XYZ file of C-alpha atoms in Angstrom:
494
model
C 1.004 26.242 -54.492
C 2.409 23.223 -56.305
C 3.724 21.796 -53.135
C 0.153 22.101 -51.508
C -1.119 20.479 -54.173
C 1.416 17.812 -54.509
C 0.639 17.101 -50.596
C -3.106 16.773 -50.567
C -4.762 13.350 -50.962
C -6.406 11.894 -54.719
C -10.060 11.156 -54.347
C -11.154 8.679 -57.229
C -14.292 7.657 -57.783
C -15.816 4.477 -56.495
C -13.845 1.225 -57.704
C -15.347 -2.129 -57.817
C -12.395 -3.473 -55.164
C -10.161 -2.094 -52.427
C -7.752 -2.838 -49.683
C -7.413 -1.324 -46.309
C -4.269 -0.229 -44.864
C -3.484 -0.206 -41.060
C -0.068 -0.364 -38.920
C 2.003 -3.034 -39.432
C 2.867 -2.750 -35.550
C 0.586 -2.644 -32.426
C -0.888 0.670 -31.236
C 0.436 1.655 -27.752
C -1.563 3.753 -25.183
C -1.887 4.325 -21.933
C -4.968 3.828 -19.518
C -7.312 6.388 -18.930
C -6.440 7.942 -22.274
C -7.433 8.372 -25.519
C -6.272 6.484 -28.581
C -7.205 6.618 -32.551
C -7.122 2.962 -34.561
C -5.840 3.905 -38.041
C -7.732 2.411 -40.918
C -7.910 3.858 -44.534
C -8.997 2.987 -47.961
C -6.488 2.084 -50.897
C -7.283 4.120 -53.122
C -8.923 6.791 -51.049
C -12.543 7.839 -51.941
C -15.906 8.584 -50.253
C -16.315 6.029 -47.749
C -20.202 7.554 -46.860
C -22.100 4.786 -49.055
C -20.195 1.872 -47.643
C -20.734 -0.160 -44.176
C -17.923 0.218 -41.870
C -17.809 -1.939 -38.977
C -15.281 -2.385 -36.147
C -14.990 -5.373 -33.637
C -13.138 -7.505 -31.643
C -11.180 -10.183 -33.183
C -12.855 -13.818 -33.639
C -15.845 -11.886 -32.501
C -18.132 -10.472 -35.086
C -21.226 -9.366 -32.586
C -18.851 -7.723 -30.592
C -19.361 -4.431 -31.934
C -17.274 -1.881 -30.912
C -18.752 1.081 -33.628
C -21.078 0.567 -36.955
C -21.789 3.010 -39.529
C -24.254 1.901 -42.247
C -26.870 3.860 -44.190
C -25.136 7.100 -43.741
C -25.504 7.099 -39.806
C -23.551 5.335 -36.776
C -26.067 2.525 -35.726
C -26.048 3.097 -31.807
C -27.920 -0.017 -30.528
C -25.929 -2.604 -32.214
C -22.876 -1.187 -30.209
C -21.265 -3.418 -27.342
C -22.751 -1.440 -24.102
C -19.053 -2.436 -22.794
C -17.875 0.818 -25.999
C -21.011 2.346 -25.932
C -20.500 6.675 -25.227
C -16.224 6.104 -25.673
C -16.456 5.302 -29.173
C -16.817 7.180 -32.681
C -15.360 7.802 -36.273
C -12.372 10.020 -36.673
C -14.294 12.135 -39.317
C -13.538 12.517 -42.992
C -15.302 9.319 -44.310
C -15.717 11.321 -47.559
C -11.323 11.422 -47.995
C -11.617 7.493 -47.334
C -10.364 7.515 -43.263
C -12.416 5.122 -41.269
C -10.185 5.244 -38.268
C -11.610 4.354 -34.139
C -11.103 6.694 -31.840
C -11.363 4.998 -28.447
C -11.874 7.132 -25.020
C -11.185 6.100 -21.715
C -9.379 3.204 -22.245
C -9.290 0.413 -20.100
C -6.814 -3.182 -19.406
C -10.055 -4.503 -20.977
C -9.792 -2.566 -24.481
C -6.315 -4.275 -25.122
C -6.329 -6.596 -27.829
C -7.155 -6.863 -31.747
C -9.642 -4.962 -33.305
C -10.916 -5.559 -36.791
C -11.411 -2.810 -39.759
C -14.309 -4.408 -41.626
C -15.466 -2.404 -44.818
C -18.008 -3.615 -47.431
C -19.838 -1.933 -50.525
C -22.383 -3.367 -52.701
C -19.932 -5.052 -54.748
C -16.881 -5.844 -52.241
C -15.324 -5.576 -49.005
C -12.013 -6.081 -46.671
C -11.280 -6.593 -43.465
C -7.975 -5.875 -41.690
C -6.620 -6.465 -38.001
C -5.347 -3.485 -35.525
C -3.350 -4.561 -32.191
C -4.115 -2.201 -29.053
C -1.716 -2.595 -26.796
C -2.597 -0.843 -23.344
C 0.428 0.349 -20.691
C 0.024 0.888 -17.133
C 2.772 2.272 -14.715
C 2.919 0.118 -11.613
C 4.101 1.310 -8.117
C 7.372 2.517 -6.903
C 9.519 -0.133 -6.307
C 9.879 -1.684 -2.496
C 13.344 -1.998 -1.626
C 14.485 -4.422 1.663
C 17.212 -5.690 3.033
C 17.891 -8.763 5.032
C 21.151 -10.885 6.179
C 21.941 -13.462 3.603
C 22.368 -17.095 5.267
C 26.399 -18.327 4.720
C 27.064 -15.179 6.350
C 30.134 -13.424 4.283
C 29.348 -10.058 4.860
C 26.929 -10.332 2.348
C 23.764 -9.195 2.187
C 20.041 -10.086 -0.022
C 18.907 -7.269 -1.452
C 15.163 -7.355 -2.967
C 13.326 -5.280 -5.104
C 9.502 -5.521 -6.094
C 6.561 -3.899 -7.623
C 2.803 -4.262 -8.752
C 0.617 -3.252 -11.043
C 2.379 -3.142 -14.306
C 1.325 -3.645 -17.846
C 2.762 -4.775 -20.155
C 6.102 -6.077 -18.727
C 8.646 -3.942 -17.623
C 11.693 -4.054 -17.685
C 13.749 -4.274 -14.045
C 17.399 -2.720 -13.515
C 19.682 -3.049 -10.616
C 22.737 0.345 -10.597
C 25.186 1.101 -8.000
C 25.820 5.003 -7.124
C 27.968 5.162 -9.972
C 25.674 4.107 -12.751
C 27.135 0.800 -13.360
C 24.439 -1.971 -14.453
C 24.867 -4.872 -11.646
C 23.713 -8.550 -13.382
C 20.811 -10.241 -11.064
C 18.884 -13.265 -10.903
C 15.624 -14.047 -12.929
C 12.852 -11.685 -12.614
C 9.601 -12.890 -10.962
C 6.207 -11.911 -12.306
C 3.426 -12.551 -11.380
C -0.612 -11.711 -12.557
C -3.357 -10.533 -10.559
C -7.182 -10.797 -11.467
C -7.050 -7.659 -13.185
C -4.410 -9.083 -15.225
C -1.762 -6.397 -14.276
C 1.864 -7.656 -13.525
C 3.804 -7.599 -10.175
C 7.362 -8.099 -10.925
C 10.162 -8.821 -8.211
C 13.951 -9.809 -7.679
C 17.043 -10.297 -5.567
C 20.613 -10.122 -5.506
C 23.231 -11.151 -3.119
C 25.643 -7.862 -2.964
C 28.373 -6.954 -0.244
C 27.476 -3.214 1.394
C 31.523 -2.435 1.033
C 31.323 -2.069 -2.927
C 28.863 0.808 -2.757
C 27.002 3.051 -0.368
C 23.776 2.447 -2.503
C 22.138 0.262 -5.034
C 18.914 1.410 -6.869
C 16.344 -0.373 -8.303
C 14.426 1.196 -11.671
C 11.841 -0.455 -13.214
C 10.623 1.018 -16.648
C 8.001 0.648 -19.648
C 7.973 2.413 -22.961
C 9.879 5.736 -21.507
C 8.094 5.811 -18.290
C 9.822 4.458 -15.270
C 9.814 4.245 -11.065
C 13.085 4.221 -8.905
C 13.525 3.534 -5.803
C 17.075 3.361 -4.002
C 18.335 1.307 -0.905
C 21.768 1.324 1.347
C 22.651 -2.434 1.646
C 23.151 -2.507 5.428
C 22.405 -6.012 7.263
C 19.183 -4.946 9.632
C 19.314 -4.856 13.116
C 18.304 -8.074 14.658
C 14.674 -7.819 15.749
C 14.467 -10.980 18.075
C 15.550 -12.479 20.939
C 18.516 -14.615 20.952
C 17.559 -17.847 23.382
C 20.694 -16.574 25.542
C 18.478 -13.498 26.180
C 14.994 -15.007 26.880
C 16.355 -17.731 29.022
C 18.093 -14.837 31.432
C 14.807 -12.944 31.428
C 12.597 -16.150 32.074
C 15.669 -17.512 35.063
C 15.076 -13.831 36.865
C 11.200 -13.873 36.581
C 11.244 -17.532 38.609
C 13.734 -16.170 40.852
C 11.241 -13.020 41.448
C 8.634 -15.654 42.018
C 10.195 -18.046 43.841
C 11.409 -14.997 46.406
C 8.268 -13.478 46.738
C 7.096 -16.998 47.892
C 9.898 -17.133 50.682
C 9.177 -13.817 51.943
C 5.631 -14.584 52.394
C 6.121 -17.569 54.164
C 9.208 -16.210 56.166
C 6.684 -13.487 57.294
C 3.961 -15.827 57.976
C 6.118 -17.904 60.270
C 7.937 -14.392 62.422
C 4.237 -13.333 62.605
C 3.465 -16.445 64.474
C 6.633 -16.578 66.735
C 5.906 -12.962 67.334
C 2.386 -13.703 68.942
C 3.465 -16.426 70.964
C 5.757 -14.669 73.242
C 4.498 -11.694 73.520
C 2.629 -10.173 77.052
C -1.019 -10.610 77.849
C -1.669 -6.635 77.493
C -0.068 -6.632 74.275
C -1.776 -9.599 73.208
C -4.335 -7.393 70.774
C -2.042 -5.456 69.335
C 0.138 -8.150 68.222
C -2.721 -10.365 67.017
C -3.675 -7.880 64.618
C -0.109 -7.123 63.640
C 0.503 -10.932 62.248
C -2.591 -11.046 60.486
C -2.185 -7.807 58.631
C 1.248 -8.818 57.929
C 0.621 -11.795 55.772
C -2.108 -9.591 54.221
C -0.185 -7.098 53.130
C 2.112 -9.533 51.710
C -0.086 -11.418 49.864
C -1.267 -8.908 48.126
C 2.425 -7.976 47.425
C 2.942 -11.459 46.344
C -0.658 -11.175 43.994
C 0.662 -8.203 42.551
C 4.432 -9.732 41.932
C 3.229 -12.667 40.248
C 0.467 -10.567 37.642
C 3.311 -8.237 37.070
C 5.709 -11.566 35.990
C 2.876 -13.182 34.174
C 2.018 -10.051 31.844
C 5.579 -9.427 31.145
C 6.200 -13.290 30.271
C 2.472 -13.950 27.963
C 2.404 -13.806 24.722
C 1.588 -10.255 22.667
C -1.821 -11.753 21.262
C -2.450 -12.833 25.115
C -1.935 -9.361 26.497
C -3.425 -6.811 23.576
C -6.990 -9.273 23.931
C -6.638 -7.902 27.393
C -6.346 -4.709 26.229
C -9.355 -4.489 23.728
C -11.699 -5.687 26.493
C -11.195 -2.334 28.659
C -10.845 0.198 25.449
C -14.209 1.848 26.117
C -12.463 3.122 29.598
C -9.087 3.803 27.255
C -10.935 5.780 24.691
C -12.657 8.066 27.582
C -9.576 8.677 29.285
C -7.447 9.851 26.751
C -7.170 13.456 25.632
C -8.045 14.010 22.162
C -5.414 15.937 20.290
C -6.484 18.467 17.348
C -4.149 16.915 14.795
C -3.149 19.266 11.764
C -1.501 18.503 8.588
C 2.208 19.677 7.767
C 1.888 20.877 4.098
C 5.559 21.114 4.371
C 5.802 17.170 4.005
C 3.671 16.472 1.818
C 4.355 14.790 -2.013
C 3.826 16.665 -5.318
C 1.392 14.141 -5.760
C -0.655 15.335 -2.655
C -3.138 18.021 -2.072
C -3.748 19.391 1.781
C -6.605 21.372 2.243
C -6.169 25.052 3.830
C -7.790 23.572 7.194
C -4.914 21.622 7.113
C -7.463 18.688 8.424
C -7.599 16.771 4.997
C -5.340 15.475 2.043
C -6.025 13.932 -1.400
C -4.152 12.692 -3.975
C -4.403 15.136 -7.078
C -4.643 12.517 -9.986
C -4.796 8.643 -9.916
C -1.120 7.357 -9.654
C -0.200 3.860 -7.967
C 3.005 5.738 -7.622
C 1.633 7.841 -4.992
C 1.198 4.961 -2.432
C 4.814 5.278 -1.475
C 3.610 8.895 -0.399
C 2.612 10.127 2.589
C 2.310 13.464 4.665
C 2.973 14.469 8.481
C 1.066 15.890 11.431
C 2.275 19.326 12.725
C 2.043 17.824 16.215
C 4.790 16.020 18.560
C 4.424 13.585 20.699
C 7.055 12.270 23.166
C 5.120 11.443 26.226
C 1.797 10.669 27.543
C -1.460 8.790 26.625
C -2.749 10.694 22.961
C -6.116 9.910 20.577
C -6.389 10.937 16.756
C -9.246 9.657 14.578
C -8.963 9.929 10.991
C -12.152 9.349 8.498
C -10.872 7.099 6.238
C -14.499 5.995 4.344
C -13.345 2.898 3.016
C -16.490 2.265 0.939
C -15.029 4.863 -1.430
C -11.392 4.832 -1.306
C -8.998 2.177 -3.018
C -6.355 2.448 -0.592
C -4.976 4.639 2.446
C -2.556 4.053 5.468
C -2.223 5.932 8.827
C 0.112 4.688 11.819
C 2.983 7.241 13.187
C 6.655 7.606 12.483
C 9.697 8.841 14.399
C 11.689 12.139 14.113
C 14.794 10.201 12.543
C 12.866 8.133 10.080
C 10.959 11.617 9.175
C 13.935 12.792 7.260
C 14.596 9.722 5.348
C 13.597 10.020 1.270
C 9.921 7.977 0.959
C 11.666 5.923 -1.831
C 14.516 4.806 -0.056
C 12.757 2.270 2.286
C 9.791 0.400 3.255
C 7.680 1.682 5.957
C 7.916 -0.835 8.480
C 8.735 -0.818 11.986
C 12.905 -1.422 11.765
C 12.622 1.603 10.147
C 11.092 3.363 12.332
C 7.246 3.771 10.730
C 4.257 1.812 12.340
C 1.046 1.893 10.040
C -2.275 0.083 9.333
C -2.765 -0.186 5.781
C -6.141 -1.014 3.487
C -6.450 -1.936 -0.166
C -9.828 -2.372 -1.256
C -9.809 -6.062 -2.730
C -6.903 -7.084 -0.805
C -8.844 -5.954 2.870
C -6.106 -4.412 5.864
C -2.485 -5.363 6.722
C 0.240 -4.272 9.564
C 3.624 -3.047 8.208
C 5.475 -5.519 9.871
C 8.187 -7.492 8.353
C 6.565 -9.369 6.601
C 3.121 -7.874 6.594
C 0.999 -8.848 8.882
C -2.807 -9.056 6.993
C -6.045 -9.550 9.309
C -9.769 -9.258 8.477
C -11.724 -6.095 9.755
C -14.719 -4.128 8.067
C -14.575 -3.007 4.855
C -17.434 -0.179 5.481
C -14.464 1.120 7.855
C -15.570 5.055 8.164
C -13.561 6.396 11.117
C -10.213 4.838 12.078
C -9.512 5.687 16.018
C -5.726 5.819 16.888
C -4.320 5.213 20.167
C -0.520 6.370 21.173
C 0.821 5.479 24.865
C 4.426 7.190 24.431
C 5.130 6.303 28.104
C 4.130 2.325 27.609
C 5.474 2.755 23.803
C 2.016 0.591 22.517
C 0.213 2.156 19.138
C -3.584 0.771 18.685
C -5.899 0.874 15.959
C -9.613 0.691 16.463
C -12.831 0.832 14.739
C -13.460 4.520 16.578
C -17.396 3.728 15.482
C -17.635 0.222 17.157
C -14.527 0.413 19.212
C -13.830 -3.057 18.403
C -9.840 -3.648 18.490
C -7.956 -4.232 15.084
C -4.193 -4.314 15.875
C -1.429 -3.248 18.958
C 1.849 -2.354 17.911
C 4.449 -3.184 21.206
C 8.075 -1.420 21.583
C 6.849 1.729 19.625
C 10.074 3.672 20.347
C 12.688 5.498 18.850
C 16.122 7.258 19.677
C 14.197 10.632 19.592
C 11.668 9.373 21.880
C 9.525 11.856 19.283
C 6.866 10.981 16.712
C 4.470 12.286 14.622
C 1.153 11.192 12.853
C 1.559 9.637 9.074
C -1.276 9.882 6.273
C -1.077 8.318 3.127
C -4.434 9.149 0.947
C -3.447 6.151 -1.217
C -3.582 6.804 -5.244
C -7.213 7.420 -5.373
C -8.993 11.314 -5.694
C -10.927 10.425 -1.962
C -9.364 12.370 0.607
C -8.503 11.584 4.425
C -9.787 13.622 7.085
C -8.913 14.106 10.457
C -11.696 14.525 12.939
């Protein structure tokens, strides 16, 4: 009993002055959550009588919360606090702390504890300082220049706040020393950090890169290998480009070589078989002429440019969309993230809270494909959802962990991504952005296994949005990728 009533708190009665006390440090929350502003009276009494009145700093209209004449006065509150914002209770023991719900980037900053009685007042600052965890880190690898068997690593992530802190480890644990770190602030005022490091793949089978803010953190993890070179070396194209002219230039001897037999043929041959031989040398050249028509579009599609040849394509994709089967596409729970939600149709998946994290996620299609012309269309709604991705992957790049690599084409994933704000990319290396509608509802997704081409289209317009050439894999096997992004919206599959 003496303990109890050594810990409870003195009430006085009323003094003439007062002081507040708040931290000395800043408050530190996360978004979405819910945080309480300390604030109380020294010494403690009844705060009921006295105007309390919280704003933003150098900003006295700002009014976050006001409580005067016994009652909170609700329309002198900033509409911007208005329904997240009230009193921690027990004015009467002298606590006239904030608590703030749903907080936003836009709530960090300082806040002011203003108090005043008939006789006095204080005021006293509070710092809210609001975290966000960005994205798993993006690991690549390319070929540094010099050569030396070495090898630049890079690491990079968005949509931190405040900074993080960014830590390169080899399998065994040991810290490896980098270059500066890059950051870098979008509209919403969220950081994207990124860096690089020259490393040689003999010293370890693995480097990771962690990124981490006030006990939360994101890892991702790399194996420094030197890509596979994805472009012709001028050796190669000038051996390709020598045997289409000599194709051409053939074609053109054997038509005229044929033109000039047909002729000697009809000279000497006999009266009687004068007919017969007439129409022999002029269905002769005919036949190769159109041999030569064909040689010569054959050599000019495979020597014209990608752009050249997939605007081709888009004019005749009413034709392509009629022709090819639609497959019933299902969902492989199997594959999918914590993270992710698929629905028992297996036709839909969601992400189950919103987590940047979870746009390094994705899930698989039950279905194969290894041959054949095949159409999917997914309902992507992108009036409602932040961000999503679809493409296909192969069986080989199936396996590997999400986190280990980006999903990009030398790595065997080809996908169309959207971020509302940021509009739709390609996943090639680098990404590829281009302008399409943002009202996208229905995504329609083309896969020629035999002709190794993946298209996207606007399924509701069929108007073209991207090709993908040399689609192929080891396997000669892919299946269908989702990603329902970090937002609550699912993806369907029609």
């Amino acid at each position: 009993m003496i303990l109890a009533a050594l810990t409870v708190p003195i009430i006085v009665q009323s003094p003439e002055t007062f002081t507040l006390m708040v931290p000395n440090g800043p408050i530190l929350t996360w978004l979405n959550s819910s945080v309480s502003l300390s604030c109380e009276l020294s010494p403690l009494f009844n705060a009921e009588p006295l105007e309390v009145r919280w704003y933003r700093a150098k900003d006295f209209d700002s009014t976050a919360l006001l409580y005067k004449d016994h009652k909170i006065q609700e329309a002198s509150v900033d509409p911007r606090y208005r329904g997240r914002v009230s009193l921690t209770g027990e004015l009467e023991r002298g606590n006239l702390s904030l608590t703030l719900e749903r907080v936003t980037l836009e709530d960090r900053g300082e806040y002011v504890c203003y108090v005043s009685s008939e006789q006095w007042y204080d005021k006293a600052i509070v710092l809210l300082t609001v975290n966000v965890t960005g994205s798993e880190p993006v690991l690549s690898v390319a070929e540094a220049r010099g050569g030396g068997g070495q090898v630049n690593v890079t690491c990079s992530s968005e949509g931190w706040s405040p900074q993080p802190t960014l830590t390169w480890r080899n399998k065994d644990g040991t810290e490896i020393r980098h270059g500066q770190v890059l950051n870098t602030t979008d509209s919403q005022g969220l950081l994207s950090v990124s860096s690089w490091l020259l490393y040689s793949p003999s010293d370890s089978d693995w480097l990771s890169c962690t990124i981490s803010l006030s006990g939360e953190k994101r890892e991702s993890r790399i194996m420094p290998r030197a890509p596979m070179e994805g472009h012709w070396s001028l050796g190669a194209f000038m051996t390709l480009l020598f045997i289409n002219l000599l194709v051409i230039f053939t074609l053109i001897g054997l038509f005229i070589w044929n033109k000039k037999t047909g002729s000697i043929r009809l000279s000497t041959s006999e009266k009687d078989d004068n007919a017969e031989g007439k129409t022999e040398s002029n269905e002769r050249p005919a036949e190769e002429a159109n041999l030569l028509e064909e040689g010569v579009k054959k050599t000019d599609m495979e020597t014209e440019t990608q752009t050249e040849f997939f605007l081709k394509e888009s004019a005749t994709q009413t034709a392509l969309r009629e022709s090819f089967p639609k497959v019933d596409i299902t969902l492989d729970p199997l594959t999918a993230h914590s993270s992710q939600a698929v629905s028992c149709c297996k036709k839909m998946v969601h992400c189950k809270k919103g987590d940047h994290a979870s746009t390094a996620h994705f899930v698989l299609s039950e279905n194969k494909f290894s041959s054949g012309q095949i159409y999917w269309e997914v309902e992507v709604d992108s009036k409602c959802k932040q961000t999503w991705y679809v493409g296909v992957t192969t069986t080989d790049a199936a396996q590997i962990n999400k986190a280990i690599v980006p999903l990009k084409p030398g790595n065997g994933f080809w996908v169309l991504r959207y971020k509302k704000g940021k509009g739709y990319c390609v996943s090639t290396d680098p990404p590829t952005p281009f302008s399409g509608n943002e009202n996208l509802e229905t995504l329609g997704v083309f896969l020629d296994c035999d002709r190794q081409i993946l298209s996207f289209y606007d399924a509701d317009s069929a108007v073209h949005l991207y090709s993908f050439a040399d689609v192929s894999s080891n396997s000669n096997t892919f299946f269908a990728v989702f990603s329902p992004g970090f937002d609550t919206f699912p993806l369907k599959i029609q």
